[in-house]
Short mmCIF file of C-alpha atoms in Angstrom, two decimals:
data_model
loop_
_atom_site.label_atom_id
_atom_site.label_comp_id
_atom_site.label_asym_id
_atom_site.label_seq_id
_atom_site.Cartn_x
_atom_site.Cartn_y
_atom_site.Cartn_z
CA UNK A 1 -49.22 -42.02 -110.78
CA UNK A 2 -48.32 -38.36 -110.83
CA UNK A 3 -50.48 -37.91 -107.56
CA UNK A 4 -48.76 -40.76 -105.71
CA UNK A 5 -45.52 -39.03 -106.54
CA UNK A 6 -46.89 -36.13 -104.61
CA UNK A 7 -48.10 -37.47 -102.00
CA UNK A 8 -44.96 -39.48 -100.86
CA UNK A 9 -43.02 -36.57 -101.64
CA UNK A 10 -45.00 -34.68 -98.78
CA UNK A 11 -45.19 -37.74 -96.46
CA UNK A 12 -41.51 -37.56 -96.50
CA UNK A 13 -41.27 -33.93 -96.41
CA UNK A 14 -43.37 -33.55 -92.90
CA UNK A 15 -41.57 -36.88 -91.55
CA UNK A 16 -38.35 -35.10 -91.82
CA UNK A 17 -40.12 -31.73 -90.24
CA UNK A 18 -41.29 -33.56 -87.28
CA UNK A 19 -37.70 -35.48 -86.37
CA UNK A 20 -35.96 -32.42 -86.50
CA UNK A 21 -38.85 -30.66 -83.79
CA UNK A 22 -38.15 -33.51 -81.77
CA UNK A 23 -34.08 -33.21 -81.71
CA UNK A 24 -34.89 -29.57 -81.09
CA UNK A 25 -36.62 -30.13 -78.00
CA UNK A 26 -33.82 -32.87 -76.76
CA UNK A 27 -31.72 -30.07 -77.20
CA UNK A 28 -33.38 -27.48 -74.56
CA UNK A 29 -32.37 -27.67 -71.03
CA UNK A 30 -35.84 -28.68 -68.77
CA UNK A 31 -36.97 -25.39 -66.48
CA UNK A 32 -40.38 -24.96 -65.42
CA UNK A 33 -39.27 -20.91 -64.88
CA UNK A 34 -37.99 -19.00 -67.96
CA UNK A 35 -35.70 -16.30 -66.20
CA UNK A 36 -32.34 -17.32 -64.00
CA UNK A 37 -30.13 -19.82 -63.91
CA UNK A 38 -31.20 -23.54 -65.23
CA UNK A 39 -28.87 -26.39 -63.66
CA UNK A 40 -27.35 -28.23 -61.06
CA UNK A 41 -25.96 -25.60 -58.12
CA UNK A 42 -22.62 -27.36 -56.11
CA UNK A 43 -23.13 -27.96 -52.26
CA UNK A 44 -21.30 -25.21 -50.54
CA UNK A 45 -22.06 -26.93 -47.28
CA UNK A 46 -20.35 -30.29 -48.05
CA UNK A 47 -16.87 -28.11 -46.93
CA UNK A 48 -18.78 -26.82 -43.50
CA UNK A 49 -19.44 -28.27 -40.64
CA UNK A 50 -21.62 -27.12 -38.31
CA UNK A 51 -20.43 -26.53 -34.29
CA UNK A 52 -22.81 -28.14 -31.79
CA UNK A 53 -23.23 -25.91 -28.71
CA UNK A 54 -22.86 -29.02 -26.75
CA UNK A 55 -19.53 -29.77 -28.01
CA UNK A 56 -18.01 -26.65 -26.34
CA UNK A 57 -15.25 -26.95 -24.57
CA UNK A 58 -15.53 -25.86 -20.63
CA UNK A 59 -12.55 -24.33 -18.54
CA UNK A 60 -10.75 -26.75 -16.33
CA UNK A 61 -11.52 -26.05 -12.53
CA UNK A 62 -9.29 -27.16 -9.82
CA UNK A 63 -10.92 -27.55 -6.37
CA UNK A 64 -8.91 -25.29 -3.66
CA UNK A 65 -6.89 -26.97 -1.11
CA UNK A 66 -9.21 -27.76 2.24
CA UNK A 67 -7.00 -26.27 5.27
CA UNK A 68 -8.34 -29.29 7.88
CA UNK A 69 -5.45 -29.07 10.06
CA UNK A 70 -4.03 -26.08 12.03
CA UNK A 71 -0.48 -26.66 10.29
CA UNK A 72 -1.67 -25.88 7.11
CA UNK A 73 -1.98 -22.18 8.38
CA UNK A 74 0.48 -19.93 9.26
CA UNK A 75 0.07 -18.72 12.94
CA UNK A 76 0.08 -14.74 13.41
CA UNK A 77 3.27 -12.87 14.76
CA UNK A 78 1.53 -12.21 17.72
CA UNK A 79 5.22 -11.23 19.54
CA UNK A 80 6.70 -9.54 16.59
CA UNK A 81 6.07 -5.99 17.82
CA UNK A 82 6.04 -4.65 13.97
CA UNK A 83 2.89 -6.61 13.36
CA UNK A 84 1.39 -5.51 16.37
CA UNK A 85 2.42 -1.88 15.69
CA UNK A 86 2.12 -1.71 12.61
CA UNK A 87 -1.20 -4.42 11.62
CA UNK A 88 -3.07 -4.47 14.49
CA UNK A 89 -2.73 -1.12 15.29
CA UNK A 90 -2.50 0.65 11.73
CA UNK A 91 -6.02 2.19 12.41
CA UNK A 92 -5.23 3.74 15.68
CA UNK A 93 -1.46 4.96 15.74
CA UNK A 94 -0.06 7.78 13.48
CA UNK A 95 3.66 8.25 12.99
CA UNK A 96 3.37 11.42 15.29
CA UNK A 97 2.33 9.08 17.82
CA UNK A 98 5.25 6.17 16.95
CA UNK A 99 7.77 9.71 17.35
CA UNK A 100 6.60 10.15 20.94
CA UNK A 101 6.94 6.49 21.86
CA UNK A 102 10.31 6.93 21.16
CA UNK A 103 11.25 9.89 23.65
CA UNK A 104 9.52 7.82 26.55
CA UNK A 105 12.47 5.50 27.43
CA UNK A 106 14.87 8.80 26.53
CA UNK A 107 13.59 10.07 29.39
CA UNK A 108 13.05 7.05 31.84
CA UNK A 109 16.58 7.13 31.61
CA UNK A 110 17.17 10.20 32.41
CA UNK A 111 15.15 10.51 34.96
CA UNK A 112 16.84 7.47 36.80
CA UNK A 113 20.21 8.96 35.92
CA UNK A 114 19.10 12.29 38.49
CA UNK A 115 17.53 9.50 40.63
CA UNK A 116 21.05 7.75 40.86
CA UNK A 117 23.32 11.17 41.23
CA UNK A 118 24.95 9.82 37.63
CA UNK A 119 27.89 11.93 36.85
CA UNK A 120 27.93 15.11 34.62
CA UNK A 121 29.44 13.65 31.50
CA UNK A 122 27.10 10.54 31.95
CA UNK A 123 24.26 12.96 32.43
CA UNK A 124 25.16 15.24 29.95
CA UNK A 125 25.71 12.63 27.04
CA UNK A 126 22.65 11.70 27.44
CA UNK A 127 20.94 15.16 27.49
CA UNK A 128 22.82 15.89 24.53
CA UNK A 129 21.28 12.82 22.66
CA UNK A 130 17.63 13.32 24.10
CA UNK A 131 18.42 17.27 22.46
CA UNK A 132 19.35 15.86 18.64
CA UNK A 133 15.98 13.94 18.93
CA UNK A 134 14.07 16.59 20.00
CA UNK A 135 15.60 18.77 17.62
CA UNK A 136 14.58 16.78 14.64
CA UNK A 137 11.32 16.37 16.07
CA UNK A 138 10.46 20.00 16.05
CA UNK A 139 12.37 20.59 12.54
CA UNK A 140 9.77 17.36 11.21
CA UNK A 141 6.29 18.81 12.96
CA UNK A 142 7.10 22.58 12.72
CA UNK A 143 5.05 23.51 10.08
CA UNK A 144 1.92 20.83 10.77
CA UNK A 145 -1.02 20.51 12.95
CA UNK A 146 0.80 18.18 15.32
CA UNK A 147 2.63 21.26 16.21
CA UNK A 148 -0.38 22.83 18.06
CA UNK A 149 -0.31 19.76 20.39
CA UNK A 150 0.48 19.98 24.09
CA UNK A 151 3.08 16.91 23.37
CA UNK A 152 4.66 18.52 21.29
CA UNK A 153 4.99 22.06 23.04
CA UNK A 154 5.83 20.18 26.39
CA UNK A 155 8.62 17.94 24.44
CA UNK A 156 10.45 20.93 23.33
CA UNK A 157 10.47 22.99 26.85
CA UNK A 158 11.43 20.02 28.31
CA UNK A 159 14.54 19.70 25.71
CA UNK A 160 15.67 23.42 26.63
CA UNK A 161 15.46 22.86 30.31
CA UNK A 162 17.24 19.23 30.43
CA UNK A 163 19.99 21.51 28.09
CA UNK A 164 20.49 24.26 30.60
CA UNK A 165 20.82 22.39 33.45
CA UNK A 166 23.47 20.28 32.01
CA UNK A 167 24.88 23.58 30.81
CA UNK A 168 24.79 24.80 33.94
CA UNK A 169 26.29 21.70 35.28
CA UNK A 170 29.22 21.81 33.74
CA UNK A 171 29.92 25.49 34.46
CA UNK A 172 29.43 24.94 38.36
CA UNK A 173 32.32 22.24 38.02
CA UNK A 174 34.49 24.08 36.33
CA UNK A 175 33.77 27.35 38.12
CA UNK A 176 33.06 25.59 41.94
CA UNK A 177 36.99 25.49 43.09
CA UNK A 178 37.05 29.37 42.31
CA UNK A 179 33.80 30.46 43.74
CA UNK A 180 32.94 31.56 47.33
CA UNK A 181 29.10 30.68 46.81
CA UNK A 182 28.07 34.68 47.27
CA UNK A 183 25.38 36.38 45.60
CA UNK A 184 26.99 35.88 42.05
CA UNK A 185 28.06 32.23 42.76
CA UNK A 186 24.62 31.16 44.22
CA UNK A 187 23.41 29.36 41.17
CA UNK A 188 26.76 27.08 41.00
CA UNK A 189 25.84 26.03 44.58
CA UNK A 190 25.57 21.92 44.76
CA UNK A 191 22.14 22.57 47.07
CA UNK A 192 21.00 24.91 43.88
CA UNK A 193 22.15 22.76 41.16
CA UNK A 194 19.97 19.56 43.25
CA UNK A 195 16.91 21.93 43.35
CA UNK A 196 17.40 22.84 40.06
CA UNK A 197 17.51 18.59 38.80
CA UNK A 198 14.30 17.97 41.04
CA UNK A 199 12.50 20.32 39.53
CA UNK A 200 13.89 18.54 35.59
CA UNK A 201 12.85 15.54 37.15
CA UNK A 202 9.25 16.40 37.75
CA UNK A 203 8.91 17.70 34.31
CA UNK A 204 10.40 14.47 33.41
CA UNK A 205 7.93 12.52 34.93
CA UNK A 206 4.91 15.04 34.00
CA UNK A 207 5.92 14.79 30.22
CA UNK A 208 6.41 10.93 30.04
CA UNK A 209 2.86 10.72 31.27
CA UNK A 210 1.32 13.26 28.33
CA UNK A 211 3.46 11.31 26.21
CA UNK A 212 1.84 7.76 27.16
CA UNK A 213 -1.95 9.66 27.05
CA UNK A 214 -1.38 10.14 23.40
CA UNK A 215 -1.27 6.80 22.29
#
């Protein structure tokens, strides 16, 4: 009876031993590794989505406008002498060359003024204005190559001769009623002072033509 006792009392004993092991191992979390973290990780890429190269977008392209008729295109200036001068041209004029171009109808017009016997005021106003050009011409090239330039030397003598013949113009009328033509008075004479505007005039004509060769 006694051993009966003590055997159910160890029966009961190593029940209760083995139903606590097997709570124990309910217990532990289920990892095949024993180092790191043992669980469930969140999806980080649930948030994300990824870009599909194909989706890009592309830059909007507009096709030009087709010029099929000739009024679509504006015609060249072809008479507008700036465009010529200035477009056409801009690779073989200077504005040394553009100041020259200016003195040639100066001096057409003088030389048809001693052609038509013009009067000395008419003459000389316009001597005086071909001067102030010439003038500021040398003052503008005086200190540059273009000064070394036959043009330019033959411009100026051309300025100081056209100025003392209409100085010497307007001496010979005011000085002709009180002169007797001798010796002293030669230079006032009319034949003298006609001489002296044929010779102008063929410098006239000799410097329009070196100014024309420069272009």
């Amino acid at each position: 009876m006694r051993k009966l006792k003590l055997f159910c009392t160890i029966f009961i004993f190593l029940l209760l031993s083995i139903q606590g092991t097997v709570c124990y191992a309910k217990k532990q979390p289920q990892s095949t590794d024993a180092k790191g973290y043992v669980g469930t990780l969140p999806d980080l890429t649930s948030k994300y989505e990824i870009k599909d190269a194909q989706t890009e977008s592309t830059p909007e392209t507009r096709p030009a406008k087709d010029f099929n008729t000739e009024s679509d295109i504006k015609p060249i200036p072809k008479d507008d002498p700036a465009f010529v001068n200035i477009i056409l041209k801009s690779d073989k004029t200077s504005q040394y060359v553009n100041d020259l171009n200016e003195f040639i109808p100066i001096l057409e017009q003088l030389f048809d003024m001693i052609e038509n016997k013009e009067n000395v005021q008419v003459f000389n106003a316009k001597v005086y204005f071909f001067n102030k050009n010439a003038d500021f011409f040398r003052d503008k090239y005086a200190n540059k190559p273009e000064s070394r330039f036959i043009s330019y030397k033959r411009l100026l003598d051309l300025s100081l001769h056209a100025h003392s013949i209409a100085l010497l113009r307007t001496e010979a009328q005011k000085y002709n009623p009180y002169l007797a033509y001798g010796n002293e008075g030669y230079i006032y004479n009319p034949n003298s002072i006609t001489e002296q505007l044929d010779y102008l005039k063929t410098e006239i004509e000799q410097t329009i033509l070196i100014l024309k060769e420069s272009n």
